[in-house]
mmCIF file of C-alpha atoms in Angstrom:
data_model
loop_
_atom_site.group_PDB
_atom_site.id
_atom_site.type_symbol
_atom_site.label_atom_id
_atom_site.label_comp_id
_atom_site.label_asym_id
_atom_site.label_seq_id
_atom_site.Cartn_x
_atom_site.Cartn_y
_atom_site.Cartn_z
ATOM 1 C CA UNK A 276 -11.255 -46.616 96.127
ATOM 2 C CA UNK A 277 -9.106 -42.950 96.359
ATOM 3 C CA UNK A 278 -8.071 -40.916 99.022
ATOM 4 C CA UNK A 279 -9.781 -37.691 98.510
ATOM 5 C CA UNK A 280 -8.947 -34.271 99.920
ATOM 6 C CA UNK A 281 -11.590 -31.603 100.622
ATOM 7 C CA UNK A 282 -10.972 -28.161 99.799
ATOM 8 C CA UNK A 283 -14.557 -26.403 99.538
ATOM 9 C CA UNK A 284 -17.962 -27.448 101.160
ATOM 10 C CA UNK A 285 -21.362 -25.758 101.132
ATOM 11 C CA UNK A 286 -24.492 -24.910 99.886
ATOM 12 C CA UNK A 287 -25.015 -25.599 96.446
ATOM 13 C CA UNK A 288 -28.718 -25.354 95.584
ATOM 14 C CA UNK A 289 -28.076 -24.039 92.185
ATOM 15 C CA UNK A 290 -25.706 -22.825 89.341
ATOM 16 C CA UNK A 291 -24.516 -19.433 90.950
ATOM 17 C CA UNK A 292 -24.295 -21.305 94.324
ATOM 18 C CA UNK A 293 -21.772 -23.656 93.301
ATOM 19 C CA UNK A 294 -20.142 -20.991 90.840
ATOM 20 C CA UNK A 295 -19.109 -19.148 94.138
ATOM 21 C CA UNK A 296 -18.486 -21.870 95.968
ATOM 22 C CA UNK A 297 -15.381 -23.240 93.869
ATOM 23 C CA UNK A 298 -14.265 -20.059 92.340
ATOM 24 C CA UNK A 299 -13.749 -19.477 95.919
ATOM 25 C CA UNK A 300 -10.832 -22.186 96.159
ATOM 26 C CA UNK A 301 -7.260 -20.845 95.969
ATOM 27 C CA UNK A 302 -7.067 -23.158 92.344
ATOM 28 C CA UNK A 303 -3.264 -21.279 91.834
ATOM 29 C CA UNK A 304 -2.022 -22.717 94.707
ATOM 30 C CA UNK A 305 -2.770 -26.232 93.717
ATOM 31 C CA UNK A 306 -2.505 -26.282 89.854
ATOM 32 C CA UNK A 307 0.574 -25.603 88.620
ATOM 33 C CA UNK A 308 0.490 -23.685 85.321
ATOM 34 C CA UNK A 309 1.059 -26.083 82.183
ATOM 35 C CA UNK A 310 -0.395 -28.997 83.693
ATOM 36 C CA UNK A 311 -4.246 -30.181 82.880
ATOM 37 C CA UNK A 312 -7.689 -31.087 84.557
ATOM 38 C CA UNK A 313 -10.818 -32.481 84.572
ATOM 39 C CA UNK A 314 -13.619 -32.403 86.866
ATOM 40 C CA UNK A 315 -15.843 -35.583 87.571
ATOM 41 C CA UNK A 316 -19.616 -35.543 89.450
ATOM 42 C CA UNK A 317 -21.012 -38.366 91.691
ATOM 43 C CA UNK A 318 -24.189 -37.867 93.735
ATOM 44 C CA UNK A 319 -27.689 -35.888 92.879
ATOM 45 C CA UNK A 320 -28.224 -31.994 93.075
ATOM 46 C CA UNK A 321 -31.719 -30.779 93.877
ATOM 47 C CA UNK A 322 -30.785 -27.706 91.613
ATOM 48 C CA UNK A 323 -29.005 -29.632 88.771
ATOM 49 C CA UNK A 324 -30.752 -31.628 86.235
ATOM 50 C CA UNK A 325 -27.661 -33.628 85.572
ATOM 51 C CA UNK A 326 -24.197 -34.338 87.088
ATOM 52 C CA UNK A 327 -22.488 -33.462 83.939
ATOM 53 C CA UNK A 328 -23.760 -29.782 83.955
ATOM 54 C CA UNK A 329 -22.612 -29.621 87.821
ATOM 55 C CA UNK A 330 -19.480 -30.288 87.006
ATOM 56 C CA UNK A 331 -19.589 -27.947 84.001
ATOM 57 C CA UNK A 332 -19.951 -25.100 86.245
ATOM 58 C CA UNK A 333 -17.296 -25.966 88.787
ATOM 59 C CA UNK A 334 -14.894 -26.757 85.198
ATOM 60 C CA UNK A 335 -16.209 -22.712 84.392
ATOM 61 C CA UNK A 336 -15.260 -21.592 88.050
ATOM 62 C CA UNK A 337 -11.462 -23.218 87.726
ATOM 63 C CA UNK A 338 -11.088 -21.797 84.325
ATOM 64 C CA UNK A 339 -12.394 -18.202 85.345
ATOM 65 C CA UNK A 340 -10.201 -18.116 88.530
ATOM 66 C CA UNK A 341 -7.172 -19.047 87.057
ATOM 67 C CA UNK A 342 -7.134 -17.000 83.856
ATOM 68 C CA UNK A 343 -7.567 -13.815 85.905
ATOM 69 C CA UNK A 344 -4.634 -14.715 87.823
ATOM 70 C CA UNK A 345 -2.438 -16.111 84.863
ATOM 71 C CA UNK A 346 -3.471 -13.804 82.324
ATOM 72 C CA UNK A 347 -3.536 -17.691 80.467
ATOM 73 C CA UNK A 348 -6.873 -20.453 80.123
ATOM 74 C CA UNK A 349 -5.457 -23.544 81.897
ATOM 75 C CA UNK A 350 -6.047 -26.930 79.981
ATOM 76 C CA UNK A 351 -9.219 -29.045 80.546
ATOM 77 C CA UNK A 352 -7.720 -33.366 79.141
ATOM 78 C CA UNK A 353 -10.643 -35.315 79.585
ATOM 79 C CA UNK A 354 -8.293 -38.592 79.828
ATOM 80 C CA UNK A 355 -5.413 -38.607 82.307
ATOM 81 C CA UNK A 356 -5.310 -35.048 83.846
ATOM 82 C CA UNK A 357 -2.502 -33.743 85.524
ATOM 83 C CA UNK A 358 -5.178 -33.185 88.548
ATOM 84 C CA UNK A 359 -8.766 -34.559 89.230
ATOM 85 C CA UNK A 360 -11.295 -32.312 90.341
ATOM 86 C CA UNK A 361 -14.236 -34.436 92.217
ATOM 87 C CA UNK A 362 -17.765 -32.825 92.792
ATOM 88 C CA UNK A 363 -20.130 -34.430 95.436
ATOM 89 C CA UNK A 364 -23.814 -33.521 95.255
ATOM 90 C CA UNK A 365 -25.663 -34.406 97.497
ATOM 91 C CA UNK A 366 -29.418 -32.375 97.836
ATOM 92 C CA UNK A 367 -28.633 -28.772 98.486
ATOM 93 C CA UNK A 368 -25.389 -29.428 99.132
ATOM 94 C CA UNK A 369 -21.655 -29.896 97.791
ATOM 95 C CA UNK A 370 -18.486 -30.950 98.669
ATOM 96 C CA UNK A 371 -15.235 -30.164 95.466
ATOM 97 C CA UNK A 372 -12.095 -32.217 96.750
ATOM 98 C CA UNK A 373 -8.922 -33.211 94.935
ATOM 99 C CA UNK A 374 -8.158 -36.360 93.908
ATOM 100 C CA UNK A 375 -4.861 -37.630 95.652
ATOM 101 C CA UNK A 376 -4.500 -41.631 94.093
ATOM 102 C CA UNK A 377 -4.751 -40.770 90.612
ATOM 103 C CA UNK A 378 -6.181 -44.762 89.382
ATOM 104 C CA UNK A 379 -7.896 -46.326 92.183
ATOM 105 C CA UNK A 380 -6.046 -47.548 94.692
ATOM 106 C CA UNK A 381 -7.068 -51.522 94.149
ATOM 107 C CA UNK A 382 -4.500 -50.777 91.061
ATOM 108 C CA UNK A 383 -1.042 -52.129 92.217
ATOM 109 C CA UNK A 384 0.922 -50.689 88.949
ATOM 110 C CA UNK A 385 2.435 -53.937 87.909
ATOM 111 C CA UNK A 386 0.115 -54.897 85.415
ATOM 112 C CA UNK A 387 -1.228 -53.082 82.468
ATOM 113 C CA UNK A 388 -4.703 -52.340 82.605
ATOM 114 C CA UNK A 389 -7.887 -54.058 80.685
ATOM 115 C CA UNK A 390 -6.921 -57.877 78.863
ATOM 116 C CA UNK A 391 -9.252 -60.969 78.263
ATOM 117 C CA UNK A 392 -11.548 -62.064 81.703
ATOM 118 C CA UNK A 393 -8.481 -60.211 84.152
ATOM 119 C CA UNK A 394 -8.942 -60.930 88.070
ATOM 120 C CA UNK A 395 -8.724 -57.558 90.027
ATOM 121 C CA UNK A 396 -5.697 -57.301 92.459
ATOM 122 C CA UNK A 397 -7.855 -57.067 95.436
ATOM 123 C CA UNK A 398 -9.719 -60.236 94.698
ATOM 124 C CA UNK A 399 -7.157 -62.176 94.166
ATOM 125 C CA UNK A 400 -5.672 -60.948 97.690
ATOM 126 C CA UNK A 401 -9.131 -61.438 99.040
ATOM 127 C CA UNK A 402 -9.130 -65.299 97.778
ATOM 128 C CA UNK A 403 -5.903 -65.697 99.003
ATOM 129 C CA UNK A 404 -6.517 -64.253 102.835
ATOM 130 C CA UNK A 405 -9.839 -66.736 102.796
ATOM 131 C CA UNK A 406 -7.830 -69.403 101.935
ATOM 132 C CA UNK A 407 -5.450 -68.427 105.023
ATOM 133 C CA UNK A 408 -2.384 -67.821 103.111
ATOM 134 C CA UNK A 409 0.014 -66.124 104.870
ATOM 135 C CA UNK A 410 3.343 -67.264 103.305
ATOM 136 C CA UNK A 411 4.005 -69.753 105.745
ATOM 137 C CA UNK A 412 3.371 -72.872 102.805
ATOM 138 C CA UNK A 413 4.428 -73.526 99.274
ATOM 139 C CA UNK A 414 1.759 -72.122 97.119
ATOM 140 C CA UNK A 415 0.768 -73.353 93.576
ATOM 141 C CA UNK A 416 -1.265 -71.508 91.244
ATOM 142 C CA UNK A 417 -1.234 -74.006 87.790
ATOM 143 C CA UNK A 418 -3.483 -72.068 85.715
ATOM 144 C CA UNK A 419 -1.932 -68.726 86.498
ATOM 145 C CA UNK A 420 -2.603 -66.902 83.308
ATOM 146 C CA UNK A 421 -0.730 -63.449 83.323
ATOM 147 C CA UNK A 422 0.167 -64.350 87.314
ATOM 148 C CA UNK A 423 -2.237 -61.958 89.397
ATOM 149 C CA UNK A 424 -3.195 -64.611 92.189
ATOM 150 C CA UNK A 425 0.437 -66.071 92.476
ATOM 151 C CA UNK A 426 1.848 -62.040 92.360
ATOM 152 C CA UNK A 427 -0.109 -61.359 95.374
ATOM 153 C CA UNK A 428 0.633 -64.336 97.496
ATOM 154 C CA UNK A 429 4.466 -62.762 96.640
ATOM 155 C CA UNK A 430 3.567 -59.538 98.380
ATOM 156 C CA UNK A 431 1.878 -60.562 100.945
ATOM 157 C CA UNK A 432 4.994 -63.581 101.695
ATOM 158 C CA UNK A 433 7.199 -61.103 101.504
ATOM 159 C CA UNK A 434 5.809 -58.664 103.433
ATOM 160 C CA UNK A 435 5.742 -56.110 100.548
ATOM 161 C CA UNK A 436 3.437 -52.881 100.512
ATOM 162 C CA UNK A 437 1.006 -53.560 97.339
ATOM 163 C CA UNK A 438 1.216 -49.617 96.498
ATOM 164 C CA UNK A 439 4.800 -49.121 96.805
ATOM 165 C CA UNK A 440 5.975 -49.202 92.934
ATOM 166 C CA UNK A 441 2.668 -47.228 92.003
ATOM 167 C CA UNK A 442 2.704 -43.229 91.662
ATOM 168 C CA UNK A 443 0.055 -41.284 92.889
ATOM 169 C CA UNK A 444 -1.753 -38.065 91.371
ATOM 170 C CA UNK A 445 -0.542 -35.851 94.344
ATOM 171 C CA UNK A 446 2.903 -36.233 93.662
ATOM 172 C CA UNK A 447 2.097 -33.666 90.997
ATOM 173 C CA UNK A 448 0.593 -31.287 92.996
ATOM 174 C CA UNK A 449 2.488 -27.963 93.242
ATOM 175 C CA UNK A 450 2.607 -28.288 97.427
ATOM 176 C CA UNK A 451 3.480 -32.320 97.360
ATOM 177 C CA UNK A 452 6.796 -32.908 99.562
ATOM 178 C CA UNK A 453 9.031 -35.634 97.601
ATOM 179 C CA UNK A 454 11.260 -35.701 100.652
ATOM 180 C CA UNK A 455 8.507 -37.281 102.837
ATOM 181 C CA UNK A 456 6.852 -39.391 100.423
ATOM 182 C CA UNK A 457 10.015 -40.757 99.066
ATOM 183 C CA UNK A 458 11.076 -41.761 103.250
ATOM 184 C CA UNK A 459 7.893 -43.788 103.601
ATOM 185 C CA UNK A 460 8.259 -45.804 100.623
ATOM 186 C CA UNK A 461 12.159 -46.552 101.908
ATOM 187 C CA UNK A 462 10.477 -47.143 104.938
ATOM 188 C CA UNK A 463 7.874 -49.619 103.441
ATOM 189 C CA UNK A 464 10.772 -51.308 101.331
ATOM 190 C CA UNK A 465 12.520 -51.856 104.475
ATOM 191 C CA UNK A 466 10.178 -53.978 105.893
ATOM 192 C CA UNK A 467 10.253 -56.375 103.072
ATOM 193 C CA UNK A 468 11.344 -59.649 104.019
ATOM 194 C CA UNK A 469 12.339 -62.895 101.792
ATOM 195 C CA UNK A 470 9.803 -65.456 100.402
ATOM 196 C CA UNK A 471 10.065 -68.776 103.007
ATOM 197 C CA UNK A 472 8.617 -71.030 100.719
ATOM 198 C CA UNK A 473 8.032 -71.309 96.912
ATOM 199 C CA UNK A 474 5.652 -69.576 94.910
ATOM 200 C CA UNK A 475 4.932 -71.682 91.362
ATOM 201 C CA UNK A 476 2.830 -69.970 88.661
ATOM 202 C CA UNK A 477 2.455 -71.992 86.198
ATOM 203 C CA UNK A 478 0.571 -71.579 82.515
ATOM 204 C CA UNK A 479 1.096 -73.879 79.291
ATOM 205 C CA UNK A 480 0.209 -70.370 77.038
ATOM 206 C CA UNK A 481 3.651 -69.653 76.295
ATOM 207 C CA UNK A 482 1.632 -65.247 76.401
ATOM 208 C CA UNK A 483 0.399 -65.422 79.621
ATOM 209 C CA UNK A 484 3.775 -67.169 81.130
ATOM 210 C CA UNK A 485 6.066 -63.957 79.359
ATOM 211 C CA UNK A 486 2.944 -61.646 80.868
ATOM 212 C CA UNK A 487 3.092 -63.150 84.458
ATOM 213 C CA UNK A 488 7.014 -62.749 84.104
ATOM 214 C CA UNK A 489 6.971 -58.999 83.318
ATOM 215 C CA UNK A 490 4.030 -58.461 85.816
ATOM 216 C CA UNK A 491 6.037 -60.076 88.322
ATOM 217 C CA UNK A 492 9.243 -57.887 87.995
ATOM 218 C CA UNK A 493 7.121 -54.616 87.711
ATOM 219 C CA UNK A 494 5.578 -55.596 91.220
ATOM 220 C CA UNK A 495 8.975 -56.123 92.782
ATOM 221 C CA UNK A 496 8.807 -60.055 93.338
ATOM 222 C CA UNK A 497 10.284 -61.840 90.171
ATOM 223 C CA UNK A 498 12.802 -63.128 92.524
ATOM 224 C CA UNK A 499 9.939 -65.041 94.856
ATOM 225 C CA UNK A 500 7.862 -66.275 91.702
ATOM 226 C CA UNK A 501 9.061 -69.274 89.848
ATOM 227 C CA UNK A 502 6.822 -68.480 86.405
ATOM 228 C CA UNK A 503 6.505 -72.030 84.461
ATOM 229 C CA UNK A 504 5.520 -72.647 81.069
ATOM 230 C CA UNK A 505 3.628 -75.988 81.675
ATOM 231 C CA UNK A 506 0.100 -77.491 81.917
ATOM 232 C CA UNK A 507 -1.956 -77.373 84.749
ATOM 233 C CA UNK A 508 -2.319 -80.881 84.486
ATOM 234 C CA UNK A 509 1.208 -81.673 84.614
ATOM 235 C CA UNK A 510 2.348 -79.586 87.719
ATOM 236 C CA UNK A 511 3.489 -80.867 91.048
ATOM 237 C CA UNK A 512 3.140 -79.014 94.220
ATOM 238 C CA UNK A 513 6.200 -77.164 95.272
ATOM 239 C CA UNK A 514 6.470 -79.043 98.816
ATOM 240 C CA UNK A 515 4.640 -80.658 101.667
ATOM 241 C CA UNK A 516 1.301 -79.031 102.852
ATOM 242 C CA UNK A 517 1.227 -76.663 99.588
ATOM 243 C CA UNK A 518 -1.389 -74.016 99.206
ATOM 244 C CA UNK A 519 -3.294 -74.784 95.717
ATOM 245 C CA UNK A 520 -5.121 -71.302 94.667
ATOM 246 C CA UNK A 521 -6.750 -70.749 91.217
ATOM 247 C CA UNK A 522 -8.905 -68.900 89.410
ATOM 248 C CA UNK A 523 -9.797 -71.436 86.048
ATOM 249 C CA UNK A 524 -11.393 -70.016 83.094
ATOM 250 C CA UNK A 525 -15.567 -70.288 83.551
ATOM 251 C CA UNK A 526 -16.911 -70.398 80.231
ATOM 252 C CA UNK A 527 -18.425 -66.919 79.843
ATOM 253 C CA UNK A 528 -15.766 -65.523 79.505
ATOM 254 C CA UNK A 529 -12.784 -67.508 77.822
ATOM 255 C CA UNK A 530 -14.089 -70.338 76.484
ATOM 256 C CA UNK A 531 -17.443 -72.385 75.974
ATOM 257 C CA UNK A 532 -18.535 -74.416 79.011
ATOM 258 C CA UNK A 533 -18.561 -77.318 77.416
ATOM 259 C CA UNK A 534 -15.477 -77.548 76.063
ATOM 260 C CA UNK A 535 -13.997 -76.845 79.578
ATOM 261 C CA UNK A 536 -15.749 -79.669 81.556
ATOM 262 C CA UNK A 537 -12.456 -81.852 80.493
ATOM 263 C CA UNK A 538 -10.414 -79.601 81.629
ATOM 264 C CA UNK A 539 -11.979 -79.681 85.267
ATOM 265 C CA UNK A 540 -12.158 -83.319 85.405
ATOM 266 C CA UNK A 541 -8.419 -83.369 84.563
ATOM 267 C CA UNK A 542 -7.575 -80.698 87.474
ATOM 268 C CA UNK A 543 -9.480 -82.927 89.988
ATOM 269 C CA UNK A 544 -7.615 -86.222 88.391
ATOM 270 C CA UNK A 545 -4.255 -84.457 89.010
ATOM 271 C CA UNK A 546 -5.173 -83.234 92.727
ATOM 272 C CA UNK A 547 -5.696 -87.125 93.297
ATOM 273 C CA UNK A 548 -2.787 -88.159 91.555
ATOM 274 C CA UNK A 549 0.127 -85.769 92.786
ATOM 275 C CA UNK A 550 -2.039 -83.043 95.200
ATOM 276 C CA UNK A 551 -1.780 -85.591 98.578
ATOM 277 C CA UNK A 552 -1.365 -83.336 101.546
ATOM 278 C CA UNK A 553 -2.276 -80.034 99.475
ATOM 279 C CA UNK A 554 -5.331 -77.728 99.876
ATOM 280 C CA UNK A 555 -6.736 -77.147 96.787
ATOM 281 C CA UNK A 556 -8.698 -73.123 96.392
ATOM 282 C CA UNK A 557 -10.998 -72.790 93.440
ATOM 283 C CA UNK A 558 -12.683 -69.884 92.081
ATOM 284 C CA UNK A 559 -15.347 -71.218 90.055
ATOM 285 C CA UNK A 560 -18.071 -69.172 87.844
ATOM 286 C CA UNK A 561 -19.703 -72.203 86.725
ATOM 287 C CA UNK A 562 -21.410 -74.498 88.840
ATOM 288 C CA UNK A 563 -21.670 -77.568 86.407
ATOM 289 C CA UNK A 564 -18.087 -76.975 85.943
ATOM 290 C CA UNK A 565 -17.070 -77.163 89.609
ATOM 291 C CA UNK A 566 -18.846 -80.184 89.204
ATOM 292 C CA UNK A 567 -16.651 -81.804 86.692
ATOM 293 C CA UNK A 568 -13.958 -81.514 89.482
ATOM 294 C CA UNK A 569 -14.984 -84.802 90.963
ATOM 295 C CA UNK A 570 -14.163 -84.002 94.105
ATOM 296 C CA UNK A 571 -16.284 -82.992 97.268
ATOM 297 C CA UNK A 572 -15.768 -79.579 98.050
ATOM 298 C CA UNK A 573 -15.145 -79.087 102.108
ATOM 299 C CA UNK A 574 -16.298 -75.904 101.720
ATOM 300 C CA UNK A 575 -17.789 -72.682 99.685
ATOM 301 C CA UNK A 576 -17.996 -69.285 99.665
ATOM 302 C CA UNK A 577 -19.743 -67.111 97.422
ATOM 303 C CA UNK A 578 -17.773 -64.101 95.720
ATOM 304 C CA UNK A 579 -18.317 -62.026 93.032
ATOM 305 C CA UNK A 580 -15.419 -61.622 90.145
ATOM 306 C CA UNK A 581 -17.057 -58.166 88.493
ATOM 307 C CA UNK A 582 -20.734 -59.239 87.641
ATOM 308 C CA UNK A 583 -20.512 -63.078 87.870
ATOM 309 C CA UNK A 584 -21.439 -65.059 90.525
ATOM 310 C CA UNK A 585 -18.915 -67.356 92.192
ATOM 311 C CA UNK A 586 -17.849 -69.865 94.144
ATOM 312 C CA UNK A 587 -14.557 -70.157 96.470
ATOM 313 C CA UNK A 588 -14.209 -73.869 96.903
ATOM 314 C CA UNK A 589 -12.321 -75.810 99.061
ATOM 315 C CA UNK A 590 -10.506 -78.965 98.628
ATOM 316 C CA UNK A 591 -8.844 -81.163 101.263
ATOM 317 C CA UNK A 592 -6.395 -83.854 98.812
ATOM 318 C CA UNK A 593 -5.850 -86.791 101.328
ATOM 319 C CA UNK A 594 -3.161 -90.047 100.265
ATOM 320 C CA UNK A 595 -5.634 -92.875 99.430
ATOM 321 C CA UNK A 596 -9.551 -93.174 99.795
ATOM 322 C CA UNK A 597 -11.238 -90.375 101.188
ATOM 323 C CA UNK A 598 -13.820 -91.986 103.350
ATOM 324 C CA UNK A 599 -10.740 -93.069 105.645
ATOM 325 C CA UNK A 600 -10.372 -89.793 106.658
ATOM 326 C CA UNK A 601 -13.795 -88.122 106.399
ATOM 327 C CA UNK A 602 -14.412 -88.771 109.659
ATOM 328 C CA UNK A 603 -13.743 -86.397 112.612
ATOM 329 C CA UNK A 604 -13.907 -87.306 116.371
ATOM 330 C CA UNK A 605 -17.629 -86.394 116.429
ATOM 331 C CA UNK A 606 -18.722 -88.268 113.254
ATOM 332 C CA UNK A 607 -19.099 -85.201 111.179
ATOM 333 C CA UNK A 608 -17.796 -85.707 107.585
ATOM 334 C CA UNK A 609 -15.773 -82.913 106.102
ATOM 335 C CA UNK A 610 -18.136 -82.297 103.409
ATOM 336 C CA UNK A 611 -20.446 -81.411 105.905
ATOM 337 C CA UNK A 612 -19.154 -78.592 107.404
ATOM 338 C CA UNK A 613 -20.173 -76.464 104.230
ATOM 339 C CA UNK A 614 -19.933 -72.899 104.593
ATOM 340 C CA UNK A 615 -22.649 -72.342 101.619
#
C-alpha cells in the first residue's frame, strides 16, 4: 500500500492524449534539479498496447518539459528514484500521481528487505491482533527467527507508531515542510508508553538471535524485547497467562517436512510440560505438521503467508488432563467451537 497524490487526470485515449496530458503538469515545481525518476504503469489503456509504452510517453513528457525549462535532461534511475511517477490507465482514461511512501507502507524500516521464508510486518501484526494481543500479557515467541512477530507485539505494547523510524519519498520533494513532518513524528513518539509485561524472542540460531537484536533496536524497542539464544524446546513462558505466538518453519520453505514433524511433536511436548495457563498461536503451512503438535487445536483460521495456505491455530495449555476442563457449562467441548 502508498499514499498517492494526484496531479493530472483526463482523457487519455492515445499517445498524443496522454503526451499533453502530463507535459501539462508543472514537473519544475516538484522535481528538484539533480535528483532522479522513474515512471511505473498499473491498469489497461484502450489506446496502448502495453503499460510499459504508456509510461514511456508520460517518461518523454517529464523529460521534454523539464529540459525546456532547465536548459538540462533530468535523470531517469530505474531502481530507487529520487521521485516515483505512477500512471493509472484505466479505458480512455488516466490518472499521473506522485508517489508519497517511497517502499510500501507495510515496510516498517527496521528490517532489511528480502532473507530466507521472511513473515511480512503486517502479518505478523495481523496474527498477533487475532490472537487478541494487546500488551496486557507476557508474550513468548520461541522460534522467533530474525524477531518480526515478537518486534510487533513491542510496538503495539508500547504504543509505538509502526512508521515512525521509516522515511518517506515526499520528504524529498522540493515543496515537503520538515517543520511539520518532523512535529508529528515528536508527536507520535510522545505517545509511546513502556512495555507492562515481557516480550521473549527466543531462537537457538545464534544468526537469527544477532538479526532479531539489530531489527529490534532499528524499530525503537530493544529495550521491551528480551532476544534469547535458546531452543524452542527449552523456553519457559515469561509469566502467568503468557501469550505464545509463532510462526514455525513449514517445510516448503526452510526445511523438508519430514524432517520437521519432530520438531512439532517436541513444541506440543513442551506446551504440556512448562506452557500450563499459556495460549499457544500457531501459524502453520503444513497440515500434517500441525498435526505432529499433538494437541487439539481450539480453534483455526485460515491466512495466507505470500502464496501458501495457512492455518492460525489455537491452543488452550491447561495443568493436568485436558478432558477435566473440556467441558463448558453447556457441554460443549473446546475443540468444538472450531472457527474452520
Amino acid at each position: 500500500m502508498r499514499v498517492l497524490r494526484t496531479v493530472a487526470e483526463g482523457p487519455a485515449a492515445g499517445r498524443e492524449q496522454l503526451y499533453e496530458l502530463a507535459a501539462g503538469v508543472a514537473w519544475e515545481e516538484t522535481f528538484a534539479q539533480g535528483r532522479t525518476f522513474a515512471v511505473e504503469s498499473a491498469g489497461r489503456g484502450s489506446g496502448f498496447a502495453s503499460g510499459a509504452f504508456a509510461a514511456l510517453t508520460v517518461k518523454d513528457a517529464i523529460v521534454d518539459r523539464l529540459r525546456a525549462r532547465w536548459g538540462t535532461r533530468p535523470d531517469v534511475a530505474r531502481a530507487n528514484p529520487d521521485l516515483l511517477v505512477h500512471l493509472h490507465l484505466a479505458g480512455e482514461r488516466a490518472d499521473i500521481a506522485l508517489d508519497s511512501s517511497g517502499e510500501p507502507l507495510s515496510h516498517r524500516g527496521y528490517r532489511p528487505r528480502g532473507g530466507p521464508a521472511p513473515l511480512s510486518e503486517t502479518l505478523a501484526a495481523g496474527v498477533l491482533l487475532l490472537a487478541g494481543y494487546d500488551g496486557t500479557q507476557p508474550f513468548l515467541d520461541p522460534m522467533a527467527g530474525t524477531g518480526t512477530i515478537a518486534i510487533e507485539a513491542a510496538l503495539i505494547a508500547t504504543n509505538s507508531a509502526p512508521g515512525l523510524r521509516r522515511r518517506f519519498a515526499c520528504e524529498r520533494w522540493p515543496l515537503h515542510a520538515p517543520a511539520l513532518l518532523a512535529a508529528e513524528r515528536e508527536r507520535a513518539a510522545g505517545a509511546r508508553r513502556p512495555a507492562p509485561f515481557a516480550i521473549v524472542a527466543g531462537d537457538r540460531d545464534v544468526r537469527a538471535v544477532a538479526a532479531a537484536r539489530r531489527n529490534a533496536r532499528e524499530a525503537g524497542v530493544a529495550d521491551a524485547v528480551a532476544v534469547v539464544e535458546r531452543d524452542a524446546l527449552d523456553l519457559t513462558p515469561p509469566g502467568p497467562g503468557t501469550l505464545i505466538v509463532s510462526n514455525p518453519p513449514y517445510g516448503e520453505r526452510l526445511g523438508d517436512a519430514g524432517d520437521l514433524a519432530e520438531l512439532y511433536r517436541g513444541l506440543g511436548d513442551a506446551f504440556k510440560r512448562r506452557g500450563a495457563g499459556a495460549t499457544a498461536w500457531l501459524l502453520v503451512g503444513n497440515p500434517d505438521l500441525a498435526k505432529a503438535v499433538g494437541l487439539r487445536p481450539s480453534r483455526r483460521i485460515v491466512l495466507f503467508n505470500g502464496p501458501i495456505e495457512c492455518r492460525l491455530l489455537r491452543y488452550d495449555l491447561y495443568e493436568g488432563r485436558r478432558d477435566r476442563h473440556e467441558d463448558g457449562p453447556r457441554g460443549v467441548r473446546a475443540g468444538d467451537q472450531s472457527g474452520d
